[in-house]
Amino acid sequence: MLRRAIFIGARHHGGKLAPFFLVLGIGLLCLLPVLRTRKIYIDENAIGQMFPSADAGSVTAYLDPTVRWPQRLVRGRRSPGSEIVAVYVNTDYPASVSLANALIEVIRRRKSLACDVQFYFVNSSEEWPVPQAYTRAALVLNLSTLYNRHICIDTLGANGIQPNQDYTNTAAQFAAANQFLPSYLCQRRHRSTDDAHAGFWHYWAYLEASVQLPTRPQPWHIIPSHSINTIAISSDPLYMASSMFPHSQLPDAFAQLVLQIIVSLNGLEEKFHHSTFVWLPVSLWHYVEYDHAQFCIILFVASIFSTTYSEYQLRGISITPLFVTLLLTPVAAAAVFQVAGWGAVAAASAAFSLLFRLLMGHVNSGMLLSFNAIALCLLIILQPACGLVAGAAAAIQVSFIHNALQNRPAMAVGAAVSSALAYYFIYHLRLPLFGVDGISELFVSFVIYPNAVWIGSRLLCLLS
């Protein structure tokens, strides 16, 4: 009886739940960094139970910006020769080369390392090699200066893939212990502040940085982060001019920091695996678990399916090959932008909406809604951060297709909101109208922008 009652209730009222799922998803997305954060901790026993004994000493005499070799393998005195820690040195920056050369001298004299350290001296214009040996982790030295305490810990790989959280937490704690001021937000373009105490905005900025990754590719993104945990230590460009200490002992502190990370990796019996590989930092010391955040995406998908069901109840479902032309609109819009700029894109978008009003005025939105739901489901695995930000936008856009909102004022608001959301991703976050270099670019190009065009066409249908 209960099963039958649930079935009948879902059948008759399932299409009415879309606003509830949407509001619940947005509320959860906003409240998680406020009410449901966890303090970072190191779960890996080999790291958590040891304080690395690593004294680099003074490295001033070893600071040499000369690139002497493309690769250098420094053998550990107790290493069996089958495991390495990979250190990539960006030779675009003499400071990184100087630090690497100093570290080679320090590590070469160390007697207790049980793994080898493989240094790769590479520049940003060449393809970075991927280690063939068993690699405990990889560290990128991307420092433009050794005289600034403000540093970046770049944790985002291709498509927002993150290293194991234990590795990142280890680097952050060692950086703080050596009096550095690390940040996770350096990947975010056009960043103007780094207030670690503004939890929600730090959390949202990190999500935006993950979405923006295809517009800021880094050479180390070629390293497969799912198999080789990788972080990069970079100079923080926000504080480059105001925080220089040219006569300080900061080079020694940098050497100490990197040596501590290497010694910690040396203590591992296997690769990092105890902690999570997906997390959302609210600050350096607090984070939101993705196990909780993924329910936001699930609620957005439920909202879209509920809207789809309401559309099906009202109009049935229609399948037409003309739907493919909707997915071509970002290609045309990108071509228009190259020729005439943003004003022409706005005019072209309006023209696209009018075209679909004329060609597909009789077609319901079932195919578009199903496409949205399927694409958003894939983001749960492919790029979770994009699923949270862009998924919320897509769910808001298609919510205006719900049969309860099929009136001119509501649809006018829907067209304005949908266009504003497309503007947010394309203009504010600087994602291309037509992009195929990453998951977030694909989602914005083939979901967010077509949604805005389609909802504009539905408004024109009501106005005619």
CSV table of C-alpha atoms in Angstrom, one decimal:
chain,number,residue,atom,x,y,z
A,1,MET,CA,0.0,0.0,0.0
A,2,LEU,CA,2.8,2.4,0.9
A,3,ARG,CA,4.6,1.7,-2.3
A,4,ARG,CA,1.4,2.3,-4.3
A,5,ALA,CA,0.7,5.6,-2.5
A,6,ILE,CA,4.2,6.8,-3.2
A,7,PHE,CA,3.9,5.9,-6.9
A,8,ILE,CA,0.5,7.6,-7.2
A,9,GLY,CA,1.8,10.7,-5.4
A,10,ALA,CA,4.9,10.9,-7.6
A,11,ARG,CA,2.8,10.4,-10.7
A,12,HIS,CA,0.4,13.1,-9.9
A,13,HIS,CA,2.5,15.6,-8.0
A,14,GLY,CA,6.1,14.9,-9.1
A,15,GLY,CA,6.1,17.8,-11.5
A,16,LYS,CA,5.3,20.2,-8.7
A,17,LEU,CA,8.4,19.6,-6.7
A,18,ALA,CA,10.9,21.4,-9.0
A,19,PRO,CA,10.9,24.7,-7.0
A,20,PHE,CA,11.3,22.8,-3.8
A,21,PHE,CA,14.3,20.9,-5.0
A,22,LEU,CA,15.9,24.0,-6.6
A,23,VAL,CA,15.5,26.1,-3.4
A,24,LEU,CA,16.8,23.3,-1.3
A,25,GLY,CA,19.8,22.8,-3.5
A,26,ILE,CA,20.7,26.5,-3.6
A,27,GLY,CA,20.2,26.8,0.1
A,28,LEU,CA,22.4,23.8,0.8
A,29,LEU,CA,25.1,25.2,-1.6
A,30,CYS,CA,25.1,28.5,0.3
A,31,LEU,CA,24.9,27.1,3.9
A,32,LEU,CA,27.5,24.3,3.7
A,33,PRO,CA,30.5,26.7,4.0
A,34,VAL,CA,28.7,28.4,7.0
A,35,LEU,CA,27.3,25.5,8.9
A,36,ARG,CA,29.0,22.3,7.8
A,37,THR,CA,32.7,22.8,7.7
A,38,ARG,CA,35.5,20.5,9.1
A,39,LYS,CA,38.9,21.4,10.4
A,40,ILE,CA,41.7,20.0,8.3
A,41,TYR,CA,43.7,17.1,9.6
A,42,ILE,CA,46.3,14.7,8.2
A,43,ASP,CA,44.8,11.2,7.9
A,44,GLU,CA,47.9,9.5,6.6
A,45,ASN,CA,49.6,7.7,9.5
A,46,ALA,CA,53.1,8.1,8.1
A,47,ILE,CA,52.7,11.8,8.0
A,48,GLY,CA,50.5,12.4,11.0
A,49,GLN,CA,52.7,10.5,13.4
A,50,MET,CA,56.0,12.2,12.5
A,51,PHE,CA,57.4,15.6,12.6
A,52,PRO,CA,59.9,15.7,9.8
A,53,SER,CA,63.5,16.2,10.9
A,54,ALA,CA,64.6,18.3,8.0
A,55,ASP,CA,67.1,21.1,8.5
A,56,ALA,CA,68.2,22.6,5.2
A,57,GLY,CA,70.6,25.0,6.9
A,58,SER,CA,71.8,28.0,5.0
A,59,VAL,CA,71.6,27.6,1.2
A,60,THR,CA,72.8,31.0,0.1
A,61,ALA,CA,76.1,29.6,-1.2
A,62,TYR,CA,74.2,27.1,-3.4
A,63,LEU,CA,71.7,29.5,-5.0
A,64,ASP,CA,72.7,29.3,-8.7
A,65,PRO,CA,70.2,30.3,-11.5
A,66,THR,CA,72.1,28.2,-14.1
A,67,VAL,CA,70.3,25.3,-15.7
A,68,ARG,CA,73.0,22.6,-15.8
A,69,TRP,CA,70.9,19.7,-17.0
A,70,PRO,CA,67.4,18.9,-18.2
A,71,GLN,CA,67.0,16.2,-15.5
A,72,ARG,CA,68.8,15.3,-12.4
A,73,LEU,CA,68.2,12.2,-10.3
A,74,VAL,CA,69.4,12.5,-6.7
A,75,ARG,CA,69.7,9.1,-5.1
A,76,GLY,CA,68.5,8.5,-1.6
A,77,ARG,CA,71.1,6.7,0.5
A,78,ARG,CA,68.5,4.1,1.7
A,79,SER,CA,66.6,4.0,-1.6
A,80,PRO,CA,66.0,0.7,-3.4
A,81,GLY,CA,65.9,2.7,-6.6
A,82,SER,CA,62.3,1.9,-7.5
A,83,GLU,CA,60.5,4.9,-6.1
A,84,ILE,CA,60.8,8.6,-6.7
A,85,VAL,CA,59.5,12.0,-5.6
A,86,ALA,CA,59.2,14.1,-8.7
A,87,VAL,CA,60.2,17.8,-8.5
A,88,TYR,CA,59.4,19.9,-11.5
A,89,VAL,CA,61.4,23.2,-11.8
A,90,ASN,CA,59.9,25.9,-14.0
A,91,THR,CA,63.1,27.4,-15.7
A,92,ASP,CA,61.1,30.5,-16.8
A,93,TYR,CA,61.9,31.7,-13.3
A,94,PRO,CA,65.6,31.9,-12.2
A,95,ALA,CA,64.4,31.8,-8.6
A,96,SER,CA,63.0,28.4,-9.0
A,97,VAL,CA,66.2,27.1,-10.6
A,98,SER,CA,68.3,28.6,-7.8
A,99,LEU,CA,66.1,26.9,-5.2
A,100,ALA,CA,66.3,23.6,-7.0
A,101,ASN,CA,70.1,23.7,-7.4
A,102,ALA,CA,70.4,24.4,-3.7
A,103,LEU,CA,68.0,21.6,-2.8
A,104,ILE,CA,70.1,19.2,-4.9
A,105,GLU,CA,73.1,20.0,-2.8
A,106,VAL,CA,71.2,19.6,0.4
A,107,ILE,CA,69.5,16.3,-0.5
A,108,ARG,CA,72.7,14.9,-2.0
A,109,ARG,CA,74.2,15.1,1.5
A,110,ARG,CA,71.2,13.7,3.4
A,111,LYS,CA,71.7,10.1,4.6
A,112,SER,CA,68.2,9.0,5.6
A,113,LEU,CA,66.1,9.3,2.4
A,114,ALA,CA,64.5,6.0,1.4
A,115,CYS,CA,63.4,7.2,-2.1
A,116,ASP,CA,65.1,9.0,-5.0
A,117,VAL,CA,64.3,12.6,-5.9
A,118,GLN,CA,63.9,13.2,-9.7
A,119,PHE,CA,64.3,16.9,-10.7
A,120,TYR,CA,62.9,18.0,-14.1
A,121,PHE,CA,64.1,21.3,-15.4
A,122,VAL,CA,61.4,22.4,-17.9
A,123,ASN,CA,60.0,25.7,-19.2
A,124,SER,CA,56.3,26.5,-19.7
A,125,SER,CA,56.5,26.3,-23.5
A,126,GLU,CA,57.5,22.7,-23.7
A,127,GLU,CA,55.7,19.5,-22.9
A,128,TRP,CA,56.5,18.3,-19.4
A,129,PRO,CA,57.6,14.7,-19.0
A,130,VAL,CA,55.5,12.3,-17.0
A,131,PRO,CA,57.6,10.0,-14.7
A,132,GLN,CA,57.6,6.4,-15.6
A,133,ALA,CA,58.8,5.2,-12.2
A,134,TYR,CA,56.6,4.7,-9.2
A,135,THR,CA,56.0,8.2,-8.1
A,136,ARG,CA,55.0,8.9,-4.5
A,137,ALA,CA,54.0,12.5,-5.4
A,138,ALA,CA,55.0,15.4,-7.6
A,139,LEU,CA,55.9,19.0,-6.5
A,140,VAL,CA,56.2,21.9,-8.9
A,141,LEU,CA,58.5,24.8,-8.1
A,142,ASN,CA,57.0,27.8,-9.9
A,143,LEU,CA,58.5,30.6,-7.8
A,144,SER,CA,59.4,33.9,-9.5
A,145,THR,CA,61.1,35.2,-6.3
A,146,LEU,CA,62.5,33.8,-3.1
A,147,TYR,CA,62.0,37.0,-1.2
A,148,ASN,CA,58.2,37.0,-0.6
A,149,ARG,CA,56.4,35.2,2.2
A,150,HIS,CA,53.1,35.2,0.2
A,151,ILE,CA,52.9,32.0,-1.8
A,152,CYS,CA,50.3,30.0,-3.7
A,153,ILE,CA,49.6,26.3,-3.3
A,154,ASP,CA,48.0,25.4,-6.6
A,155,THR,CA,45.9,22.3,-6.0
A,156,LEU,CA,43.8,22.2,-9.1
A,157,GLY,CA,44.8,20.0,-12.0
A,158,ALA,CA,43.2,19.5,-15.4
A,159,ASN,CA,39.4,19.8,-15.1
A,160,GLY,CA,39.6,20.6,-11.4
A,161,ILE,CA,41.2,17.3,-10.4
A,162,GLN,CA,42.7,17.7,-6.9
A,163,PRO,CA,45.5,15.7,-5.2
A,164,ASN,CA,44.8,13.8,-2.0
A,165,GLN,CA,43.9,16.2,0.7
A,166,ASP,CA,46.6,14.9,3.0
A,167,TYR,CA,49.3,16.1,0.6
A,168,THR,CA,47.8,19.6,0.4
A,169,ASN,CA,47.3,19.8,4.2
A,170,THR,CA,50.9,18.7,4.7
A,171,ALA,CA,52.2,21.5,2.4
A,172,ALA,CA,50.0,24.1,4.0
A,173,GLN,CA,51.0,23.2,7.5
A,174,PHE,CA,54.7,23.2,6.7
A,175,ALA,CA,54.3,26.6,4.9
A,176,ALA,CA,52.6,28.1,8.0
A,177,ALA,CA,55.3,26.6,10.3
A,178,ASN,CA,58.0,28.3,8.2
A,179,GLN,CA,56.2,31.7,8.5
A,180,PHE,CA,54.8,31.7,4.9
A,181,LEU,CA,51.4,33.0,4.1
A,182,PRO,CA,49.9,30.4,1.7
A,183,SER,CA,46.8,30.8,-0.4
A,184,TYR,CA,44.6,28.4,-2.4
A,185,LEU,CA,43.1,31.2,-4.5
A,186,CYS,CA,45.9,32.0,-6.8
A,187,GLN,CA,44.4,30.1,-9.7
A,188,ARG,CA,41.5,32.5,-9.7
A,189,ARG,CA,41.8,35.1,-12.4
A,190,HIS,CA,41.1,38.8,-11.6
A,191,ARG,CA,41.4,38.1,-7.9
A,192,SER,CA,41.5,41.3,-5.8
A,193,THR,CA,41.4,39.9,-2.3
A,194,ASP,CA,42.4,36.9,-0.3
A,195,ASP,CA,40.4,37.1,2.9
A,196,ALA,CA,40.6,33.7,4.4
A,197,HIS,CA,38.2,34.7,7.1
A,198,ALA,CA,35.4,35.4,4.6
A,199,GLY,CA,34.5,31.7,4.5
A,200,PHE,CA,31.7,31.7,2.0
A,201,TRP,CA,33.5,34.0,-0.5
A,202,HIS,CA,36.7,32.0,-0.1
A,203,TYR,CA,34.7,28.8,-0.9
A,204,TRP,CA,32.9,30.4,-3.8
A,205,ALA,CA,36.1,31.9,-5.2
A,206,TYR,CA,37.7,28.4,-5.1
A,207,LEU,CA,34.7,27.0,-7.1
A,208,GLU,CA,35.1,29.8,-9.6
A,209,ALA,CA,38.8,29.1,-9.9
A,210,SER,CA,38.0,25.5,-10.7
A,211,VAL,CA,35.5,26.5,-13.4
A,212,GLN,CA,38.0,28.9,-14.9
A,213,LEU,CA,40.8,26.4,-15.2
A,214,PRO,CA,40.6,25.9,-19.0
A,215,THR,CA,41.2,29.6,-19.5
A,216,ARG,CA,44.4,29.4,-17.4
A,217,PRO,CA,46.1,26.2,-18.4
A,218,GLN,CA,49.3,25.3,-16.6
A,219,PRO,CA,52.1,23.1,-18.0
A,220,TRP,CA,51.9,20.7,-15.0
A,221,HIS,CA,48.2,19.9,-15.8
A,222,ILE,CA,49.6,17.3,-18.2
A,223,ILE,CA,50.6,15.2,-15.1
A,224,PRO,CA,47.8,12.7,-14.4
A,225,SER,CA,46.6,13.9,-11.0
A,226,HIS,CA,44.5,10.9,-10.6
A,227,SER,CA,47.6,8.7,-10.3
A,228,ILE,CA,50.3,11.2,-9.3
A,229,ASN,CA,49.3,13.6,-6.5
A,230,THR,CA,50.6,17.0,-7.7
A,231,ILE,CA,50.8,20.4,-6.1
A,232,ALA,CA,52.6,23.6,-7.3
A,233,ILE,CA,54.2,26.2,-5.1
A,234,SER,CA,54.1,29.6,-6.8
A,235,SER,CA,54.8,33.2,-5.9
A,236,ASP,CA,51.6,35.0,-5.2
A,237,PRO,CA,51.2,37.8,-7.8
A,238,LEU,CA,48.8,39.8,-5.7
A,239,TYR,CA,51.6,40.7,-3.2
A,240,MET,CA,54.6,40.8,-5.5
A,241,ALA,CA,55.4,44.5,-5.2
A,242,SER,CA,54.5,45.2,-1.6
A,243,SER,CA,56.0,42.3,0.3
A,244,MET,CA,59.5,41.9,-0.9
A,245,PHE,CA,62.3,41.3,1.6
A,246,PRO,CA,65.5,41.2,-0.5
A,247,HIS,CA,67.9,40.9,2.4
A,248,SER,CA,66.0,38.3,4.5
A,249,GLN,CA,66.7,34.6,5.1
A,250,LEU,CA,63.6,33.6,3.1
A,251,PRO,CA,65.6,31.4,0.6
A,252,ASP,CA,66.6,29.3,3.6
A,253,ALA,CA,62.9,29.1,4.6
A,254,PHE,CA,61.9,28.0,1.1
A,255,ALA,CA,64.6,25.3,1.1
A,256,GLN,CA,63.4,24.2,4.5
A,257,LEU,CA,59.7,24.0,3.3
A,258,VAL,CA,60.5,22.0,0.2
A,259,LEU,CA,62.8,19.7,2.1
A,260,GLN,CA,60.1,19.0,4.8
A,261,ILE,CA,57.7,18.1,2.1
A,262,ILE,CA,60.1,15.7,0.5
A,263,VAL,CA,61.1,14.1,3.8
A,264,SER,CA,57.4,13.7,4.6
A,265,LEU,CA,56.8,11.9,1.3
A,266,ASN,CA,59.9,9.8,2.1
A,267,GLY,CA,58.0,8.6,5.2
A,268,LEU,CA,55.1,7.2,3.1
A,269,GLU,CA,54.9,3.4,2.7
A,270,GLU,CA,52.6,3.9,-0.3
A,271,LYS,CA,51.0,6.8,-2.1
A,272,PHE,CA,48.5,9.1,-0.3
A,273,HIS,CA,45.1,7.4,-0.2
A,274,HIS,CA,43.6,7.7,3.3
A,275,SER,CA,42.1,11.1,2.8
A,276,THR,CA,39.6,12.4,0.2
A,277,PHE,CA,40.5,13.5,-3.3
A,278,VAL,CA,37.7,16.0,-3.6
A,279,TRP,CA,37.2,18.8,-1.1
A,280,LEU,CA,36.1,22.4,-1.1
A,281,PRO,CA,38.3,24.7,1.1
A,282,VAL,CA,36.5,27.4,3.1
A,283,SER,CA,39.9,28.6,4.3
A,284,LEU,CA,43.4,27.1,4.7
A,285,TRP,CA,42.3,25.3,7.8
A,286,HIS,CA,38.6,24.4,7.1
A,287,TYR,CA,36.8,22.7,4.3
A,288,VAL,CA,33.5,21.3,3.1
A,289,GLU,CA,33.3,17.6,2.3
A,290,TYR,CA,32.2,16.8,-1.2
A,291,ASP,CA,30.2,13.9,0.3
A,292,HIS,CA,27.9,16.6,1.5
A,293,ALA,CA,28.2,19.1,-1.4
A,294,GLN,CA,27.3,16.5,-4.0
A,295,PHE,CA,23.8,16.5,-2.7
A,296,CYS,CA,23.5,20.0,-4.2
A,297,ILE,CA,24.0,18.6,-7.6
A,298,ILE,CA,21.6,15.7,-7.0
A,299,LEU,CA,19.0,18.2,-5.9
A,300,PHE,CA,19.6,20.3,-9.1
A,301,VAL,CA,19.2,17.2,-11.2
A,302,ALA,CA,16.0,16.3,-9.3
A,303,SER,CA,14.7,19.8,-10.0
A,304,ILE,CA,15.4,19.5,-13.7
A,305,PHE,CA,13.7,16.1,-13.9
A,306,SER,CA,10.7,17.5,-12.0
A,307,THR,CA,10.4,20.3,-14.5
A,308,THR,CA,10.8,17.8,-17.3
A,309,TYR,CA,7.9,15.8,-15.9
A,310,SER,CA,5.7,18.8,-15.6
A,311,GLU,CA,6.4,19.6,-19.2
A,312,TYR,CA,5.6,16.0,-20.2
A,313,GLN,CA,2.3,16.1,-18.3
A,314,LEU,CA,1.3,19.3,-20.0
A,315,ARG,CA,2.5,18.8,-23.6
A,316,GLY,CA,3.8,15.2,-23.9
A,317,ILE,CA,7.2,14.8,-25.5
A,318,SER,CA,8.5,15.6,-29.0
A,319,ILE,CA,11.7,14.5,-30.6
A,320,THR,CA,13.1,16.5,-33.4
A,321,PRO,CA,16.6,16.7,-35.1
A,322,LEU,CA,16.2,20.4,-35.1
A,323,PHE,CA,17.3,20.3,-31.5
A,324,VAL,CA,20.9,19.8,-32.8
A,325,THR,CA,20.8,23.3,-34.3
A,326,LEU,CA,20.3,24.7,-30.8
A,327,LEU,CA,23.7,23.2,-29.8
A,328,LEU,CA,25.3,25.0,-32.8
A,329,THR,CA,24.3,28.5,-31.5
A,330,PRO,CA,27.5,28.9,-29.4
A,331,VAL,CA,29.6,28.3,-32.5
A,332,ALA,CA,27.8,31.0,-34.4
A,333,ALA,CA,27.9,33.4,-31.4
A,334,ALA,CA,31.6,32.9,-31.1
A,335,ALA,CA,32.1,33.7,-34.8
A,336,VAL,CA,30.0,36.8,-34.4
A,337,PHE,CA,32.0,37.9,-31.4
A,338,GLN,CA,35.3,37.6,-33.3
A,339,VAL,CA,33.9,39.9,-36.0
A,340,ALA,CA,31.9,42.5,-34.1
A,341,GLY,CA,32.2,42.1,-30.3
A,342,TRP,CA,29.7,41.8,-27.5
A,343,GLY,CA,27.0,44.0,-28.9
A,344,ALA,CA,26.8,41.8,-31.9
A,345,VAL,CA,26.6,38.7,-29.7
A,346,ALA,CA,23.6,40.2,-27.9
A,347,ALA,CA,21.9,40.9,-31.2
A,348,ALA,CA,22.8,37.5,-32.6
A,349,SER,CA,21.4,35.8,-29.4
A,350,ALA,CA,18.1,37.7,-29.9
A,351,ALA,CA,18.1,36.6,-33.5
A,352,PHE,CA,18.7,33.0,-32.5
A,353,SER,CA,15.7,33.1,-30.1
A,354,LEU,CA,13.5,34.5,-32.9
A,355,LEU,CA,14.7,31.8,-35.3
A,356,PHE,CA,13.8,29.0,-32.8
A,357,ARG,CA,10.5,30.7,-32.2
A,358,LEU,CA,9.8,30.4,-35.9
A,359,LEU,CA,11.2,26.9,-36.5
A,360,MET,CA,10.4,25.2,-33.2
A,361,GLY,CA,7.5,27.2,-31.7
A,362,HIS,CA,5.5,24.0,-31.6
A,363,VAL,CA,8.2,21.9,-30.0
A,364,ASN,CA,8.2,21.3,-26.2
A,365,SER,CA,11.3,21.6,-24.1
A,366,GLY,CA,11.6,17.9,-23.1
A,367,MET,CA,14.8,17.2,-25.1
A,368,LEU,CA,16.6,20.3,-23.8
A,369,LEU,CA,15.6,19.5,-20.2
A,370,SER,CA,16.8,15.9,-20.6
A,371,PHE,CA,20.1,17.0,-22.1
A,372,ASN,CA,20.6,19.4,-19.1
A,373,ALA,CA,19.9,16.6,-16.6
A,374,ILE,CA,22.3,14.1,-18.3
A,375,ALA,CA,25.1,16.7,-18.6
A,376,LEU,CA,24.7,17.7,-15.0
A,377,CYS,CA,24.8,14.0,-13.8
A,378,LEU,CA,28.1,13.6,-15.6
A,379,LEU,CA,29.6,16.6,-13.8
A,380,ILE,CA,29.2,14.8,-10.5
A,381,ILE,CA,32.1,12.7,-11.6
A,382,LEU,CA,33.9,14.7,-14.3
A,383,GLN,CA,34.2,18.1,-12.6
A,384,PRO,CA,32.3,18.4,-9.3
A,385,ALA,CA,33.0,22.2,-8.7
A,386,CYS,CA,31.6,23.0,-12.1
A,387,GLY,CA,28.6,20.8,-11.2
A,388,LEU,CA,28.0,23.0,-8.2
A,389,VAL,CA,28.4,26.4,-9.9
A,390,ALA,CA,27.2,25.8,-13.4
A,391,GLY,CA,24.7,23.1,-12.3
A,392,ALA,CA,23.0,25.7,-10.1
A,393,ALA,CA,22.8,28.1,-13.0
A,394,ALA,CA,21.4,25.5,-15.4
A,395,ALA,CA,18.8,24.4,-12.8
A,396,ILE,CA,17.7,28.1,-12.3
A,397,GLN,CA,17.5,28.6,-16.1
A,398,VAL,CA,15.3,25.7,-16.9
A,399,SER,CA,13.1,26.2,-13.8
A,400,PHE,CA,11.4,29.0,-15.8
A,401,ILE,CA,10.2,26.4,-18.3
A,402,HIS,CA,8.0,24.8,-15.6
A,403,ASN,CA,4.3,24.9,-16.7
A,404,ALA,CA,3.4,26.9,-13.6
A,405,LEU,CA,5.5,29.8,-15.0
A,406,GLN,CA,4.1,29.8,-18.5
A,407,ASN,CA,3.0,33.4,-18.5
A,408,ARG,CA,4.5,36.6,-19.9
A,409,PRO,CA,5.8,38.3,-16.8
A,410,ALA,CA,7.4,35.1,-15.4
A,411,MET,CA,9.0,34.2,-18.7
A,412,ALA,CA,10.3,37.7,-19.2
A,413,VAL,CA,12.0,37.4,-15.8
A,414,GLY,CA,13.3,34.0,-16.8
A,415,ALA,CA,14.8,35.3,-20.1
A,416,ALA,CA,16.5,38.1,-18.2
A,417,VAL,CA,17.8,35.8,-15.5
A,418,SER,CA,19.0,33.2,-18.0
A,419,SER,CA,20.8,35.8,-20.0
A,420,ALA,CA,22.4,37.2,-16.9
A,421,LEU,CA,23.7,33.8,-15.9
A,422,ALA,CA,25.2,33.3,-19.3
A,423,TYR,CA,26.8,36.7,-19.0
A,424,TYR,CA,28.2,35.7,-15.6
A,425,PHE,CA,30.1,32.7,-17.1
A,426,ILE,CA,31.1,34.2,-20.4
A,427,TYR,CA,31.9,37.7,-19.4
A,428,HIS,CA,32.7,37.7,-15.7
A,429,LEU,CA,34.5,34.3,-15.5
A,430,ARG,CA,35.9,34.8,-19.0
A,431,LEU,CA,34.9,31.4,-20.4
A,432,PRO,CA,34.6,31.3,-24.2
A,433,LEU,CA,31.3,31.3,-26.0
A,434,PHE,CA,32.5,28.2,-27.8
A,435,GLY,CA,35.1,26.2,-25.9
A,436,VAL,CA,36.2,22.6,-25.9
A,437,ASP,CA,39.4,22.8,-23.8
A,438,GLY,CA,37.8,21.6,-20.6
A,439,ILE,CA,34.6,20.2,-19.0
A,440,SER,CA,33.5,23.6,-17.7
A,441,GLU,CA,33.9,25.2,-21.1
A,442,LEU,CA,31.9,22.4,-22.8
A,443,PHE,CA,29.1,22.8,-20.2
A,444,VAL,CA,28.9,26.6,-20.6
A,445,SER,CA,29.0,26.4,-24.4
A,446,PHE,CA,26.5,23.6,-24.9
A,447,VAL,CA,24.2,24.0,-21.9
A,448,ILE,CA,24.2,27.4,-20.3
A,449,TYR,CA,24.2,29.5,-23.5
A,450,PRO,CA,21.7,27.4,-25.4
A,451,ASN,CA,19.4,27.5,-22.4
A,452,ALA,CA,19.4,31.3,-22.5
A,453,VAL,CA,18.7,31.2,-26.2
A,454,TRP,CA,15.9,28.7,-25.8
A,455,ILE,CA,14.2,30.5,-22.9
A,456,GLY,CA,14.3,33.6,-25.0
A,457,SER,CA,12.5,31.8,-27.8
A,458,ARG,CA,9.8,30.5,-25.3
A,459,LEU,CA,9.2,34.1,-24.3
A,460,LEU,CA,8.7,35.1,-27.9
A,461,CYS,CA,6.2,32.2,-28.3
A,462,LEU,CA,4.1,33.7,-25.4
A,463,LEU,CA,4.4,37.2,-26.8
A,464,SER,CA,3.1,36.3,-30.3
